[in-house]
Coordinates of C-alpha atoms in Angstrom, one line a residue:
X162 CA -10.5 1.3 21.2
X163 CA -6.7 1.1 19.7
X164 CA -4.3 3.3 22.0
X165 CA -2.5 5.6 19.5
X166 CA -1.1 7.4 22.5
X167 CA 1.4 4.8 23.3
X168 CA 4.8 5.7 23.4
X169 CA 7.0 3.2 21.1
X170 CA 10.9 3.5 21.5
X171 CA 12.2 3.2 17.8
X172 CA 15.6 3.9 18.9
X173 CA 16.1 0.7 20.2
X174 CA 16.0 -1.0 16.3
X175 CA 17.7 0.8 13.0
X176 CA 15.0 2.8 12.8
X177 CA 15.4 5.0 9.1
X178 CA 13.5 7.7 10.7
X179 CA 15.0 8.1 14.3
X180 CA 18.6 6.5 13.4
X181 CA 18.7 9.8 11.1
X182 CA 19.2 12.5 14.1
X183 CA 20.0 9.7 17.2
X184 CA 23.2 11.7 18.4
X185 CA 21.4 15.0 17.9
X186 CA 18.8 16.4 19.9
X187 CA 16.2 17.0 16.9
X188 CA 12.8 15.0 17.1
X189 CA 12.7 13.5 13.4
X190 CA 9.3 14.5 11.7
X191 CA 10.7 13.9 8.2
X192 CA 9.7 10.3 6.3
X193 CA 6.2 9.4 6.0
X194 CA 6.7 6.5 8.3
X195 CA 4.4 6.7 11.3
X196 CA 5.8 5.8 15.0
X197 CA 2.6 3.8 16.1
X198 CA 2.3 -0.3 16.4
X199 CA 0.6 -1.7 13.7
X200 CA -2.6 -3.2 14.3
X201 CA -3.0 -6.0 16.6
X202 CA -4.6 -8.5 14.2
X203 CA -0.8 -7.9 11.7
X204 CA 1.1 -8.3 14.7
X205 CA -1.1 -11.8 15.7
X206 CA -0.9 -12.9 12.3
X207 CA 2.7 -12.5 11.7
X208 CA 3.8 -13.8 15.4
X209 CA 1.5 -17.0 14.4
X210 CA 3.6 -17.1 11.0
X211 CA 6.7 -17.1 12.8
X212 CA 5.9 -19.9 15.2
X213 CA 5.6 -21.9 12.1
X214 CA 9.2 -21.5 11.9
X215 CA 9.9 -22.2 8.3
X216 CA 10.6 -19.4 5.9
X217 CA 10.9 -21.1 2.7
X218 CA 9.4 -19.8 -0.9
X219 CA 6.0 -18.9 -0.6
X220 CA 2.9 -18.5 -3.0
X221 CA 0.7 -15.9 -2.6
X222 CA -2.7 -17.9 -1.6
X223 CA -5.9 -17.0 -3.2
X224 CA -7.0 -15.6 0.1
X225 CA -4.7 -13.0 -0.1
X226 CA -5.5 -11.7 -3.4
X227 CA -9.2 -12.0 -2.4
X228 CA -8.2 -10.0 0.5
X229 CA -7.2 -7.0 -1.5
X230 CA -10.1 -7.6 -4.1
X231 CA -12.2 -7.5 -1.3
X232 CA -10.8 -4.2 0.6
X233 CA -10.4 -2.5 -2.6
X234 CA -14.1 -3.1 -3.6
X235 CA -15.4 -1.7 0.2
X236 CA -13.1 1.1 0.3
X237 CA -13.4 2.4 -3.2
X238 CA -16.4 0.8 -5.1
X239 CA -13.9 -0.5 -7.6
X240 CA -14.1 -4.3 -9.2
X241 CA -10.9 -5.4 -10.2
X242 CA -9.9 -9.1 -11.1
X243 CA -7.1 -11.3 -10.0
X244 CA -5.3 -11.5 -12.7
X245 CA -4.8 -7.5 -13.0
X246 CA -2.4 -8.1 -9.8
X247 CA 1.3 -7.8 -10.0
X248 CA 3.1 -7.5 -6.8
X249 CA 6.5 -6.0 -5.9
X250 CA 8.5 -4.5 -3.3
X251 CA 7.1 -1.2 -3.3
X252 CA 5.1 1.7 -5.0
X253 CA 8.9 3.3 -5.8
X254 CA 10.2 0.3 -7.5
X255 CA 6.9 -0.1 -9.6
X256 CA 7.3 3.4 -10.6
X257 CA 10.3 2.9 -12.2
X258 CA 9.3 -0.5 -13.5
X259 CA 6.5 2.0 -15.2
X260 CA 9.0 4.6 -16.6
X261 CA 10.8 1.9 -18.0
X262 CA 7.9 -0.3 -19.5
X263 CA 5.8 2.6 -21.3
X264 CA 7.3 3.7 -24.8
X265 CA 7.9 7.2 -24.2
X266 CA 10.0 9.7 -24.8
X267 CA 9.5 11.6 -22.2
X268 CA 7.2 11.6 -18.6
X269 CA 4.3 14.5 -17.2
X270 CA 3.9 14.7 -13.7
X271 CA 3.6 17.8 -11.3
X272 CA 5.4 19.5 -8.6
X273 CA 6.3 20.3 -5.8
X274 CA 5.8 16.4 -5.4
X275 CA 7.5 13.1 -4.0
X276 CA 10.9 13.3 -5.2
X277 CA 10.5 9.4 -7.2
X278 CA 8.4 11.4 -9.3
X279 CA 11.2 13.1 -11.0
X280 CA 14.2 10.6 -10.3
X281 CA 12.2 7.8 -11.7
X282 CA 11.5 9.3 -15.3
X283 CA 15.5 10.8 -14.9
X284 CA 16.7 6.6 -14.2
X285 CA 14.9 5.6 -17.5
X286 CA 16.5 8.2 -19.2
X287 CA 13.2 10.3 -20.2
X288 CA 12.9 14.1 -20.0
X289 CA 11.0 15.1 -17.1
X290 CA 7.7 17.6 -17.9
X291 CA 7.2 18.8 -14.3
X292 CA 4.6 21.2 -14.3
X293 CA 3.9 23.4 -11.1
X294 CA 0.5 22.7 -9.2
X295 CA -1.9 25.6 -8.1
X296 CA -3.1 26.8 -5.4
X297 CA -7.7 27.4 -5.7
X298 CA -9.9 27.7 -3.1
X299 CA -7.0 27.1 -0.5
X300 CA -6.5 23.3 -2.5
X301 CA -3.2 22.4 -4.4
X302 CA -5.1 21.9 -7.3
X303 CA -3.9 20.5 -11.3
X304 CA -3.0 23.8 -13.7
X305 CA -4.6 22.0 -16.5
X306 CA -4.0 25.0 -18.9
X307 CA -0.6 24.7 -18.3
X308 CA -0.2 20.7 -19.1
X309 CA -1.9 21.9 -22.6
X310 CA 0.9 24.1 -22.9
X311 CA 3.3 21.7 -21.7
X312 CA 3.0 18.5 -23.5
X313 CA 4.7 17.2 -26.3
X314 CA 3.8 14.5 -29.2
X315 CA 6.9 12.4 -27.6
X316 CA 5.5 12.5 -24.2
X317 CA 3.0 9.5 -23.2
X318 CA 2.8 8.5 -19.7
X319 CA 1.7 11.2 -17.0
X320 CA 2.3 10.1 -13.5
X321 CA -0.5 11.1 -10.9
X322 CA -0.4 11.5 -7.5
X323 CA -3.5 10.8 -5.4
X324 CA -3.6 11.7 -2.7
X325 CA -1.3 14.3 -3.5
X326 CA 2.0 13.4 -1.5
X327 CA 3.2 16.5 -0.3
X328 CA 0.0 18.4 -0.3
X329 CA -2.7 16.4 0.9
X330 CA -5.4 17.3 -2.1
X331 CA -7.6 14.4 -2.7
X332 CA -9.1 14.9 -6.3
X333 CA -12.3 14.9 -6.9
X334 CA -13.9 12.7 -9.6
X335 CA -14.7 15.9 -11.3
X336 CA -11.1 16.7 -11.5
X337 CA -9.9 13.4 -12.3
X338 CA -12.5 13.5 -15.2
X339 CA -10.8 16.7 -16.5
X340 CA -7.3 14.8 -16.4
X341 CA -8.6 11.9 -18.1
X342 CA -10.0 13.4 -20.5
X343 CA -6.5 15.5 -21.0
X344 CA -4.5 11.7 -21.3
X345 CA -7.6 10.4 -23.8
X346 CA -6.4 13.5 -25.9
X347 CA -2.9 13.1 -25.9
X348 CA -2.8 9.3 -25.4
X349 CA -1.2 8.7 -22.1
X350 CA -0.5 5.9 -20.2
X351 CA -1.1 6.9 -16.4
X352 CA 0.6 5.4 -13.7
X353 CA -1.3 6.7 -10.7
X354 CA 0.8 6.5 -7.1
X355 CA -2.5 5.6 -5.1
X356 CA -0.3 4.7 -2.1
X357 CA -2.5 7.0 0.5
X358 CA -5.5 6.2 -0.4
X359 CA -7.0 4.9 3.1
X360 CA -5.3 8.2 4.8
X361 CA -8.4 10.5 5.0
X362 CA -9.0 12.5 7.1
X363 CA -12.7 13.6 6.7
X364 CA -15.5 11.2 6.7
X365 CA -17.2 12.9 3.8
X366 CA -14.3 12.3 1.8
X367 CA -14.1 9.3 -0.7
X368 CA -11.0 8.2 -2.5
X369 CA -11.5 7.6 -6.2
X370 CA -9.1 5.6 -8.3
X371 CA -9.0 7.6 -12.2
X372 CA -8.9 3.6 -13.3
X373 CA -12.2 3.0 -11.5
X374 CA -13.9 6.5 -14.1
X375 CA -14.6 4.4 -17.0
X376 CA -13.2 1.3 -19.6
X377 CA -11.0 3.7 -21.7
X378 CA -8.9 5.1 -18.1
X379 CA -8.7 1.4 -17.0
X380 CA -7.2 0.4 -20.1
X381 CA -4.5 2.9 -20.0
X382 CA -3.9 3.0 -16.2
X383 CA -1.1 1.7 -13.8
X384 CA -2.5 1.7 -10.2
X385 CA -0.2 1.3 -7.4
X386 CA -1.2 0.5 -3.9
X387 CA 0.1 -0.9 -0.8
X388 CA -1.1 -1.3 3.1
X389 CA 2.7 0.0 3.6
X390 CA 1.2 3.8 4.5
X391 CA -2.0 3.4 5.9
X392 CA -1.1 -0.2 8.5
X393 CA 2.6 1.3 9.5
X394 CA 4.1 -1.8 7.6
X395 CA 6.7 -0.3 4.9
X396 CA 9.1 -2.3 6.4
X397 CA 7.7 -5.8 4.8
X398 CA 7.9 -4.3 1.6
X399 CA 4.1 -5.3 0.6
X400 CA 2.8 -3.5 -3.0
X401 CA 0.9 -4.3 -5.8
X402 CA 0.4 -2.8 -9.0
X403 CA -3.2 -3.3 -10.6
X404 CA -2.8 -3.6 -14.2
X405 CA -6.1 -4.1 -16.4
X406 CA -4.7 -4.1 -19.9
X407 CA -3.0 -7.4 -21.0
X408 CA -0.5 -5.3 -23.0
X409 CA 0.6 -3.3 -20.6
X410 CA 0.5 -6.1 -17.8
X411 CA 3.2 -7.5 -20.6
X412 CA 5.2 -5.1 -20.4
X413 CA 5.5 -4.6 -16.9
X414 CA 6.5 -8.1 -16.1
X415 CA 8.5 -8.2 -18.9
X416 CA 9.8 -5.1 -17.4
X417 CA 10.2 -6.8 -14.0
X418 CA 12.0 -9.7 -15.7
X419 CA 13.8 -11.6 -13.1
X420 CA 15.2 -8.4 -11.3
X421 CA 12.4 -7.1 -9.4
X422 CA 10.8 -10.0 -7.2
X423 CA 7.6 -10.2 -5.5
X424 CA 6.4 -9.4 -1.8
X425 CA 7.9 -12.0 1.0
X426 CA 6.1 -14.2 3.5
X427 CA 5.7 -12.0 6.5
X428 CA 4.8 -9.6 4.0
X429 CA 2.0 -11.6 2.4
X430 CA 0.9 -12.5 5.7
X431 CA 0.6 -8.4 7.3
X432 CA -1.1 -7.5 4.0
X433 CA -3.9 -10.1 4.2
X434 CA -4.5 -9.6 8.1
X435 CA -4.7 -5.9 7.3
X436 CA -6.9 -5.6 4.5
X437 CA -9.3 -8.7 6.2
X438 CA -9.5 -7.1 9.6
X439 CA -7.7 -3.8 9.9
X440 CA -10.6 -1.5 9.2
X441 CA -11.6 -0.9 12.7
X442 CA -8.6 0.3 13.5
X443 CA -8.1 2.1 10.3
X444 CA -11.3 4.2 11.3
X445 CA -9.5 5.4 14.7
X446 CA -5.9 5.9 12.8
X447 CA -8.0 8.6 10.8
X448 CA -10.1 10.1 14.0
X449 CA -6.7 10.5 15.4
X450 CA -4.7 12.0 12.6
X451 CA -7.2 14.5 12.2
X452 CA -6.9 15.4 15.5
X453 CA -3.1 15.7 15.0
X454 CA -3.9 17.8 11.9
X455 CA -5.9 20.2 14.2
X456 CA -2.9 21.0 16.2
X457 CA -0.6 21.6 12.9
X458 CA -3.4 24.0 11.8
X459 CA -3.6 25.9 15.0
X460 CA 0.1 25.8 15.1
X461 CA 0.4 27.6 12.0
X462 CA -2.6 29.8 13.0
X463 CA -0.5 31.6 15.3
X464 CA 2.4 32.3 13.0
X465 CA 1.2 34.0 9.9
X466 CA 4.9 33.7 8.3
X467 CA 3.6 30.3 7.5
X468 CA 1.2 28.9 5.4
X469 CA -0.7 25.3 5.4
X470 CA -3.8 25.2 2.6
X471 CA -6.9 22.7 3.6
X472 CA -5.7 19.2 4.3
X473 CA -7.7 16.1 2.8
X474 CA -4.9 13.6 3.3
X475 CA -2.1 11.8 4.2
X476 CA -0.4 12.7 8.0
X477 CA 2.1 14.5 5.8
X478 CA 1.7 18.6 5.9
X479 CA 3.4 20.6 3.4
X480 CA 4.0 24.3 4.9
X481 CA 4.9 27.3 3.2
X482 CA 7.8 29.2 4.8
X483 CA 8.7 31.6 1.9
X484 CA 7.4 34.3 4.5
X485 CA 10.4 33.4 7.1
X486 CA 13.2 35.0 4.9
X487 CA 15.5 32.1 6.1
X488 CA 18.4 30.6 4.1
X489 CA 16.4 27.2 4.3
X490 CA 13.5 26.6 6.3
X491 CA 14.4 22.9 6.4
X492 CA 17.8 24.4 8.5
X493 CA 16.1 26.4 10.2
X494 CA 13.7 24.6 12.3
X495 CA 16.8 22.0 12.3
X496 CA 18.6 24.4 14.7
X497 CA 15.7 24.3 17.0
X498 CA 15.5 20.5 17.5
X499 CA 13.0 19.5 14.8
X500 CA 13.7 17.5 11.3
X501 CA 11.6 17.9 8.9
X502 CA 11.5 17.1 5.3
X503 CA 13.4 19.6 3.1
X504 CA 11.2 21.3 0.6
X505 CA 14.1 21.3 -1.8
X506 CA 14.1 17.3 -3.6
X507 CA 10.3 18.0 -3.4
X508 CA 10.5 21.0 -5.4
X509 CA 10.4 24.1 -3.5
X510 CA 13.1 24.7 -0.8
X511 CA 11.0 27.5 0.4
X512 CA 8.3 24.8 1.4
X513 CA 9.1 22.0 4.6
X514 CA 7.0 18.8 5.2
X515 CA 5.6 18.2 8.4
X516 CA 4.9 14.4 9.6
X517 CA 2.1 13.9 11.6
X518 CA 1.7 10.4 12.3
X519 CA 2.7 10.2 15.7
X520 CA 1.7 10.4 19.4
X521 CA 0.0 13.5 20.2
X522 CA 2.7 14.2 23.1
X523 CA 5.8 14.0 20.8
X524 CA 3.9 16.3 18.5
X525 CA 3.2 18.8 21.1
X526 CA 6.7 18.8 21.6
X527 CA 7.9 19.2 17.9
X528 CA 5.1 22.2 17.9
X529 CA 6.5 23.6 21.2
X530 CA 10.4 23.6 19.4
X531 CA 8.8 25.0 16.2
X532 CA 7.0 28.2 17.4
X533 CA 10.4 28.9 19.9
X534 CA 11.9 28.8 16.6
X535 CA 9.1 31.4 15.7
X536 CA 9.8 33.7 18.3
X537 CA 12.8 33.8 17.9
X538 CA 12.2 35.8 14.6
X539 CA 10.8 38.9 16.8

């Protein structure tokens, strides 16, 4: 058994997440950053890497790219070879290495979403085709109808999101299909943000790479990954882009030229002790975050001037607050000692982004300050 429930003090390092309210008495629950210790086979591996005590260029060994060969076959039934593999310092950084690489005039994605979605098309200088998801069967779902009536002949790359990063939808294979078969149609190049994979948080649900569908989608498919999300590691800056077409492999190193460098050594090292041994404590991270989840959902139970549809993913929730006829909900629930993540750079101000992924005493307390901020509306 891994103890989730331990308190970690973040303050005492420069912490992105608490440094960002440390004179303020707000509990941050803003970037998807979770406050627990990673697991105790990283931390051995990297203490035993430090003891070695030089630092110098590294390789990345075979074992480590067998590592992630290996985790991505158990996890996801996919086969994918080593040379597909091109690392880099994160899933943001290979997104824009994406917008620039792919000859395109302009970029599909959808929205509300992670703000790189529409900042990295915007830094390559395309046109941004951001077309609204929609809510089915309480899911944020794809409007496929409108994408048809969306896309243009000088658009070919659509960038997925899956998990969906704010909403939490995993797609289904079915759905996936449908996209594919929409990029076939219109020739796309998909980069697909596959950062949340691991982050379930049902055990009848199965993550399915669109590259993993069939030969055509692999050949026209960008996958990024990392353990940053799903081992509490973004710090080390560990990604890797999986890249089955030569050509576009090309282009994305040529991309990368000598501007965008790989992973580094500590890095290397958390992302092979993870995907090697992590998986026990991966299956507890999920028992508990669905617990958490429970408490978000009974949370917003109670207040029906909020809205949170089914959850599949991710220790992220993205909560409608359209209802609280407030200036900015994100402001709002400031005032009352919690900071979440504005709505607004994800697409809808009306909307705020819940995190999650921590102890389930501080999030009984960010839950207490949210519904006094509630009740305070009677």
């Amino acid at each position: 058994m891994f103890n989730f429930d331990e308190i970690v003090d973040r303050t005492k390092t420069p912490c992105e997440k608490w440094n960002k309210y440390k004179e303020q008495d707000v509990i941050p629950a803003w970037v998807a950053d979770m406050d627990f210790k990673s697991p105790p086979c990283v931390i051995d591996a990297l203490q035993q890497r430090v003891n070695e005590g030089v630092f110098g260029y590294t390789d990345i060994d075979d074992a480590t790219y067998d590592a992630i060969i290996s985790f991505v076959k158990r996890h996801y039934d996919w086969d994918i070879k080593k040379e597909w593999l091109i690392f880099t310092h994160g899933v943001v950084s290979s997104m824009n290495l994406a917008c620039l690489s792919v000859e395109t005039q302009s970029v599909m994605t959808t929205t509300p979403i992670y703000p790189h979605f529409i900042k990295a098309p915007k830094y390559a200088h395309k046109e941004v085709l951001a077309i609204r998801m929609k809510e089915e069967n309480n899911r944020w779902v794809l409007d496929l109808e409108a994408m048809e009536k969306a896309i243009t002949p000088t658009c070919k790359l659509f960038m997925l999101c899956n998990p969906y990063n704010p909403a939490g939808t995993i797609f289904t294979k079915a759905e996936l299909e449908q996209l594919g078969a929409f990029c076939l149609k219109h020739d796309l190049t998909i980069c697909s943000d596959e950062i949340h994979a691991d982050l379930l948080l049902s055990p009848k649900s199965r993550h399915v790479p669109i590259a993993s569908l069939n030969l055509e989608l692999q050949e026209r498919t960008i996958t990024l990954m990392a353990p940053s999300k799903t081992f509490n590691i973004a710090g080390l800056q560990a990604s890797f882009a999986i890249i089955p077409s030569a050509e576009l492999r090309k282009s994305f190193k040529r991309t990368m030229g000598s501007m965008v460098g790989g992973i580094n050594l500590l890095g290397i090292t958390a992302l092979k002790a993870a995907y090697l041994e992590g998986d026990a404590w991966l299956n507890e991270l999920r028992i508990y975050l669905a617990e958490n989840l429970k408490m978000v959902q009974t949370f917003v139970s109670k207040n029906p001037k909020l809205k949170l549809l089914d959850q599949e993913a991710t220790f992220l929730a993205w909560i409608d607050a359209s209802a609280l006829n407030v200036k900015s909900p994100y402001e709002f629930f400031l005032q009352h000692g919690v900071g979440l993540s504005d709505g607004e750079p994800f697409g809808d101000k009306n909307f705020v982004r819940l995190n999650f992924g921590t102890q389930k005493s501080v999030l009984e307390t960010i839950l207490n300050r949210m519904q006094k901020a509630m009740d305070s509306l009677c």
